[in-house]
XYZ file of C-alpha atoms in Angstrom:
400
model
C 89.294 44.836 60.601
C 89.340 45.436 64.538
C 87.180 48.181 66.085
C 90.449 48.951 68.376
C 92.521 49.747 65.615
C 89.820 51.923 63.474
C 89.209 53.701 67.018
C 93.208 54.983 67.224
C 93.422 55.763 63.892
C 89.954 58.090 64.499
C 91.245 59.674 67.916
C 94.460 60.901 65.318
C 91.942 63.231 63.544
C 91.512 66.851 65.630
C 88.017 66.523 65.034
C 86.853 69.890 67.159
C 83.343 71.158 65.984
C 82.089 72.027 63.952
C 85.491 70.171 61.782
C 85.996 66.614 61.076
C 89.629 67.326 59.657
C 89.265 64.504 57.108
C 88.014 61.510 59.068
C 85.638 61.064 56.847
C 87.970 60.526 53.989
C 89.385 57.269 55.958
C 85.953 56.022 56.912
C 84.853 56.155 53.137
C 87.915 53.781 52.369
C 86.900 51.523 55.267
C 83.383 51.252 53.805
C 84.436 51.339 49.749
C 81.581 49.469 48.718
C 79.029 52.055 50.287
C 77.423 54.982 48.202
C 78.714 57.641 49.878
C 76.488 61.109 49.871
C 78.011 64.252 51.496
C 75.932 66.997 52.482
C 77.705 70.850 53.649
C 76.307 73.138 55.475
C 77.978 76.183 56.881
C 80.715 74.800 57.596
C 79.427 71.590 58.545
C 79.977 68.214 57.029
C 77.592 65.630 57.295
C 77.643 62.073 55.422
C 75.785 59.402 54.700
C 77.159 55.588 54.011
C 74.553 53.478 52.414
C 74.246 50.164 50.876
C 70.870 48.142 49.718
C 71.536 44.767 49.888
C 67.457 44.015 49.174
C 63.917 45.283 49.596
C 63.188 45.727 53.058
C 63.722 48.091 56.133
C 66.041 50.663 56.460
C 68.413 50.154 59.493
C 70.972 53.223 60.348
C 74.088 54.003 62.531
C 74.436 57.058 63.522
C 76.560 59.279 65.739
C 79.085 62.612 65.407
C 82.835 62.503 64.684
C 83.471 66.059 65.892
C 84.883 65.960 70.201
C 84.644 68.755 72.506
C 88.287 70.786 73.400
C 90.684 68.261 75.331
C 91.283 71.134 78.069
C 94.382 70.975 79.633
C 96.283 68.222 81.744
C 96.224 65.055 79.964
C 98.683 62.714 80.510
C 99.437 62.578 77.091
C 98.631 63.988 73.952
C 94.677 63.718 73.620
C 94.981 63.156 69.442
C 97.616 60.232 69.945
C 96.204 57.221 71.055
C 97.486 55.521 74.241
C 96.495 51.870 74.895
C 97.654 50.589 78.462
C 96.204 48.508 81.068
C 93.207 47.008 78.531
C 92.380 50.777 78.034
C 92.473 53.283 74.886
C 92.845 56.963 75.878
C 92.446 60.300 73.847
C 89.986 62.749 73.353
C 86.538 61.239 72.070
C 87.690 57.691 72.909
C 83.903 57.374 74.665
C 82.497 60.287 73.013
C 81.538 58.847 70.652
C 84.348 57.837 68.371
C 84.285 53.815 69.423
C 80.687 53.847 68.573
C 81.408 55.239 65.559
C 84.121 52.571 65.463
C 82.101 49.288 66.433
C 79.508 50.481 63.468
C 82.152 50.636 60.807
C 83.452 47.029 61.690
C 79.974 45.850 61.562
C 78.697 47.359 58.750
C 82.090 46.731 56.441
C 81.934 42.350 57.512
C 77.895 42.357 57.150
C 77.471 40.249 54.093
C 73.970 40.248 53.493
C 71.091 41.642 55.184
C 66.925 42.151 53.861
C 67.295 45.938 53.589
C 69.778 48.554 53.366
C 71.922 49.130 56.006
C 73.565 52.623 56.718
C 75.990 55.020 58.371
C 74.684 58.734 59.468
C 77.859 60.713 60.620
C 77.855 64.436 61.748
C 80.672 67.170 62.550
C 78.504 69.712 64.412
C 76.926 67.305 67.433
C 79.087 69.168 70.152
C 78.185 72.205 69.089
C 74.781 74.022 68.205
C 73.738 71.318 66.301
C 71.834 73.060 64.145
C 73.390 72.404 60.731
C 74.067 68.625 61.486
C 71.798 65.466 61.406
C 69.095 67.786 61.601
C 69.215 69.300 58.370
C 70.689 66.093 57.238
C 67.468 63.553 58.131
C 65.622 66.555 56.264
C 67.635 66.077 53.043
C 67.133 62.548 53.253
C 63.264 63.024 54.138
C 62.779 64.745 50.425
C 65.094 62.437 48.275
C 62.691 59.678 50.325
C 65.964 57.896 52.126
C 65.219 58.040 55.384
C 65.747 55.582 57.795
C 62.968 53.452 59.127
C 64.973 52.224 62.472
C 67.959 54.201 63.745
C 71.057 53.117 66.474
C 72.756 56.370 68.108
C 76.053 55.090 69.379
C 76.330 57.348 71.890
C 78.134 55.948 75.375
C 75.007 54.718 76.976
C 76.111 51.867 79.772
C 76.277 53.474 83.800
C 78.562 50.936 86.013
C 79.289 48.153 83.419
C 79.222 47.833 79.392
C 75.724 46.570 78.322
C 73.747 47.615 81.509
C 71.493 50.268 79.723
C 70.029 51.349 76.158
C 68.355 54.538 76.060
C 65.163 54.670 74.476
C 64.344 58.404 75.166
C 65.815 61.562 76.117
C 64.227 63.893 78.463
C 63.949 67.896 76.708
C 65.349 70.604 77.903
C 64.759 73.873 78.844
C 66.853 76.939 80.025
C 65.875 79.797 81.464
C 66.752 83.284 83.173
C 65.131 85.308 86.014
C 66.085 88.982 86.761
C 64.411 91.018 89.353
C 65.418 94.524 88.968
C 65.341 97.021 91.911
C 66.832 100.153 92.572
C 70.418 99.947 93.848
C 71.699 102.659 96.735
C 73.833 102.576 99.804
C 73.529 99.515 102.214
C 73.504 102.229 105.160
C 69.931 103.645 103.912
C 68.144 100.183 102.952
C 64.911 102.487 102.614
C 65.753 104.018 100.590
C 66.555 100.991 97.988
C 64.775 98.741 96.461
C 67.199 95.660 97.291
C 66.321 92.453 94.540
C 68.310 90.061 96.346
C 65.701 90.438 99.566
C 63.183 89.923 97.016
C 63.827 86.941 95.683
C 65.497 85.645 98.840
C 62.563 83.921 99.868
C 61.011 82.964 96.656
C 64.674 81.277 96.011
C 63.962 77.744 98.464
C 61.038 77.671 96.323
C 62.527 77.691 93.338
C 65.974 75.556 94.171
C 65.502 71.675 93.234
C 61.622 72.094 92.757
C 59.585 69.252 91.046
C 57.560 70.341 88.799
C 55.583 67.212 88.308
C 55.772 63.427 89.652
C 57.282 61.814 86.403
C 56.244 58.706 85.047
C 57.339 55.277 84.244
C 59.612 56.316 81.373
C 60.990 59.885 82.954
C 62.055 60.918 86.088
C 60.083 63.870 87.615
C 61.018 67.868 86.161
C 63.061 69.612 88.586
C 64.027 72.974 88.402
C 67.838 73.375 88.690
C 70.201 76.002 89.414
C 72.696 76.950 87.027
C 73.828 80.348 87.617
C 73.245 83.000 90.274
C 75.054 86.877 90.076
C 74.254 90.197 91.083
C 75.661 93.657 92.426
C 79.317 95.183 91.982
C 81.383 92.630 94.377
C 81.250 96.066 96.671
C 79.911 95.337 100.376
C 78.556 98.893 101.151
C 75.990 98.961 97.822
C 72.948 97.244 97.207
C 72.484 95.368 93.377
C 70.413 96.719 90.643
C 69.761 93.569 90.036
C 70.027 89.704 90.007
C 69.766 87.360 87.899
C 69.559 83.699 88.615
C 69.779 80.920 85.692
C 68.422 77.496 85.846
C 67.298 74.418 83.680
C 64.533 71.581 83.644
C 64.852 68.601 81.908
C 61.442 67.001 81.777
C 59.491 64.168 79.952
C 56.614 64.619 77.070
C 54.531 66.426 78.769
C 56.651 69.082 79.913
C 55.550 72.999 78.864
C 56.598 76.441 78.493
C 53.653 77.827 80.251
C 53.973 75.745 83.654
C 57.523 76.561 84.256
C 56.381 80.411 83.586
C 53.087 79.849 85.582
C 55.243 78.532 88.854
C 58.051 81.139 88.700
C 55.737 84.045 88.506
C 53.506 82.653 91.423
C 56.078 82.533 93.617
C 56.471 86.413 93.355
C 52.808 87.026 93.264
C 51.918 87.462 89.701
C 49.441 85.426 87.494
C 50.200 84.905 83.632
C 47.154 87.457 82.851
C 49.152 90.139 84.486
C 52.239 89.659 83.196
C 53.425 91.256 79.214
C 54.593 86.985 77.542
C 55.583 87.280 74.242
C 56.673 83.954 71.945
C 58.603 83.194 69.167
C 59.903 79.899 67.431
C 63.596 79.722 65.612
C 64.612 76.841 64.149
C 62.232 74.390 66.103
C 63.028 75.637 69.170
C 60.313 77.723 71.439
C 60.969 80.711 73.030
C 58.644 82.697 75.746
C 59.442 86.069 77.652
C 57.438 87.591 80.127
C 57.914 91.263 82.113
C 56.494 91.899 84.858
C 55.897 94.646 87.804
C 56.519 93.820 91.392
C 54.432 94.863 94.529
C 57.673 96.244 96.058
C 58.337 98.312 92.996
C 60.431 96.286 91.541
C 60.300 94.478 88.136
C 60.503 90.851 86.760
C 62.005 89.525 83.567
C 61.734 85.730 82.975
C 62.993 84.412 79.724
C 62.560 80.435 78.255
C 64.153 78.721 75.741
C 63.270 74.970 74.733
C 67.030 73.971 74.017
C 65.664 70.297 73.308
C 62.387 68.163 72.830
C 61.921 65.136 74.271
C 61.182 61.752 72.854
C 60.352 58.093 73.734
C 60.693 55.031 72.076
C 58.146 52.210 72.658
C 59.926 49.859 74.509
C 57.923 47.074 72.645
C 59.495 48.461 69.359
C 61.515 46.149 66.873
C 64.906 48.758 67.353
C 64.228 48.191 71.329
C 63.240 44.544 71.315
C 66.355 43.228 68.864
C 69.007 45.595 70.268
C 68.191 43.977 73.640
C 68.352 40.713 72.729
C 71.822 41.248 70.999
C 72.851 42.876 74.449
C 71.854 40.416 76.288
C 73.005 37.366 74.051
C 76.985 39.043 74.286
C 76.646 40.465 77.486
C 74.486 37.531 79.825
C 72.300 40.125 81.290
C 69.149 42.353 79.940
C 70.031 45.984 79.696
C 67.932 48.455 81.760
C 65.347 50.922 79.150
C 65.466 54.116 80.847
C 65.688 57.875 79.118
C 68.069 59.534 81.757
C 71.044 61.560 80.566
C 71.365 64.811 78.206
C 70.325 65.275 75.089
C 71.643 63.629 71.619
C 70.858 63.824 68.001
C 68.977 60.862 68.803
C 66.323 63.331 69.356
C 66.387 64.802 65.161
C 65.763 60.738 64.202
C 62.534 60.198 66.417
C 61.033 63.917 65.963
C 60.477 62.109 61.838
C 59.025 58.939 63.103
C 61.827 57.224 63.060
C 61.975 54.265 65.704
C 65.593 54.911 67.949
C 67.570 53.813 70.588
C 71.135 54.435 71.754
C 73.967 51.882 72.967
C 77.803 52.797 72.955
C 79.881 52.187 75.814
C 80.406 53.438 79.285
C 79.922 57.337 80.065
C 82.104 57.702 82.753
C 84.963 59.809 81.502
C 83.031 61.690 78.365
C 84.647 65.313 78.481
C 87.010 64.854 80.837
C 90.657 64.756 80.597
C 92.052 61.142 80.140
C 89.085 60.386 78.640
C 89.343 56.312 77.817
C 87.492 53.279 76.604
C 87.590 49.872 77.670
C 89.173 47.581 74.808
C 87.086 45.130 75.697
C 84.045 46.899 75.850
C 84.738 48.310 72.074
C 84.953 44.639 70.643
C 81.606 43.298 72.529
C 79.614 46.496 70.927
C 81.107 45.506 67.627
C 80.097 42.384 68.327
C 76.115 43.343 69.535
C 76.191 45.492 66.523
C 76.876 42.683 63.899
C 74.689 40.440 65.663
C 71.726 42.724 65.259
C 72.664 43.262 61.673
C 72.824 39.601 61.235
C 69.298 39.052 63.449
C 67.056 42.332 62.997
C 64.991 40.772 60.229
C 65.149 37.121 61.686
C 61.700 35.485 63.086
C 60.429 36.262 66.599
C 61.530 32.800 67.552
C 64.952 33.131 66.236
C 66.374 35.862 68.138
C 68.778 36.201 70.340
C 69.734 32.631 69.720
């Protein structure tokens, strides 16, 4: 069984979340002597491939069949796989269907290991991800399966396969500002109140801003720009108002109430005089704050923790045995760092459960002609095996 082959025949299913279009059906007869437990959840499918080979730790795969829309302009057909020049291409041939790919060959030729060895897959990753390994680690949590030590397969590696594992994710957070004015005629500026002029100089303030120095694991929490609009698209009348969007992604100790605390000081307002409400859905934290502006105009800033953050110790057993596999097929240590977006690497660590992610390269996930390295998909089979093979071996015995 070659990870190449099990990759083409996955990039055939139009996987599009939150669907998996019965991918999961030809995984189940690549892994036939795994239990197989399906969980559904409006209109999500999420599965979980187990076997217990003995007593002992609990080490899971895990990773999302569903791909993002191919877009338009492929060279070819994005759910037929092409292989040319030492390359697969189609849509989720990175992201993250080799992982998903490399697992099943390792798990299906592992032929004994002190534990029980597993396979977490998702349809709804892409998407919201709110009905997906979430809920399914939950499920797990109360039937008291749930993994001790977890692999995302997510493309990890920067400029060459096996140069990084991830061992956290920085959260996220997204926000909106609107200052609201009074619009009129750009001949009478007196007699408007114009918000663009307000936040004009407030704006180089806010534009690329650290709000802290980071740390060793996480790099420091800017502020960035997403989104800036305002007015009619008329040059004779001043805006109502304008909004401006932006996002911070931002290590453990990253909060609500500084990001809130900055943006308001920069127009002159403290927290005490502004009217902050909160609310929580589904994990996620939410804060909005109104506000009234010296030049009569008003404030509305609105955050919403799309992610939390996590960190693996880079001392753990995941961290410390996936690196040695890496290094033992590759010739060279990967780099631990936590930079990227977010994954549902996140849903495994927020339970206690020691993670890390290694797939491939990143360099063409969501783009059009999205490809994989053949060679690169047989070496992460092969790191994956070996870690099966080594995770429970002596301290002395590793990475031999």
């Amino acid at each position: 069984m070659k990870p190449v082959e099990i990759l083409k025949e996955l990039i055939k299913f139009r996987s599009l979340t939150p669907h998996e279009d019965g991918a999961f059906n030809y995984i189940s007869m690549l892994l036939g002597d795994f239990n197989e437990s399906r969980f559904e959840l409006n209109g999500v499918t999420n599965v979980l491939f187990s076997k217990r080979f003995s007593d002992g730790p609990h080490l899971c795969f895990a990773g999302h069949i569903d791909v993002v829309p191919p877009g338009e302009g492929w060279a070819s057909d994005p759910f037929v796989p092409v292989e040319s020049d030492g390359f697969i291409y189609g849509r989720g041939a990175q992201d993250m269907k080799s992982g998903i790919a490399a697992a099943i060959c390792a798990l299906a030729s592992a032929q004994s290991f002190d534990g029980t060895l597993s396979l977490l897959l998702t349809s709804d990753e892409e998407g919201e991800g709110i009905y997906g390994t979430k809920e399914m680690l939950a499920k797990l949590r109360e039937e008291g399966l749930l993994p001790d030590f977890a692999i995302v397969a997510e493309p990890s590696c920067e400029v060459r396969f096996g140069d990084t594992i991830k061992i956290g994710r920085r959260g996220s957070i997204n926000a909106a500002l609107t200052i609201t004015g009074t619009h009129g005629h750009a001949a009478y500026p007196a007699r408007c109140i114009n918000p663009a002029h307000i936040l004009a100089p407030a704006l180089a303030r806010l534009a690329g801003h650290d709000l802290d120095d980071g740390d060793e694991s996480f790099a420091p929490s800017k502020i960035v720009i997403t989104d800036i609009r305002g007015g009619t698209e008329v040059a004779n009348i001043t805006p109502k108002d304008v909004r401006v969007m932006f996002n911070v992604r931002g290590g453990i100790n990253l909060k609500l109430d500084e990001i809130r605390d900055y943006v308001l000081e920069l127009f002159g307002v403290s927290a005490e005089n502004a009217l902050c409400s909160e609310s929580e859905s589904f994990g996620k934290r939410e804060m909005s704050c109104t506000a009234q502006l010296k030049e009569g105009a008003s404030l509305s800033l609105v955050l919403k923790s799309a992610s939390k953050p996590f960190l693996t110790d880079k001392n753990s057993k995941i961290v410390q045995r996936l690196s040695a596999s890496v290094q033992k097929i590759c010739g060279a240590a990967p780099e631990l760092n936590t930079a990227g977006g977010t994954s549902d690497a996140r849903y495994f660590a927020e339970l206690g459960v020691e993670t890390a992610e290694f797939g491939v390269r990143n360099d063409r996930v969501h783009q059009i002609n999205e490809r994989v390295e053949t060679g690169d998909m047989e070496n992460l089979a092969k790191i994956f095996s070996d870690l099966i093979a080594n995770f429970n071996a002596a301290e002395d015995e590793v990475g031999r």
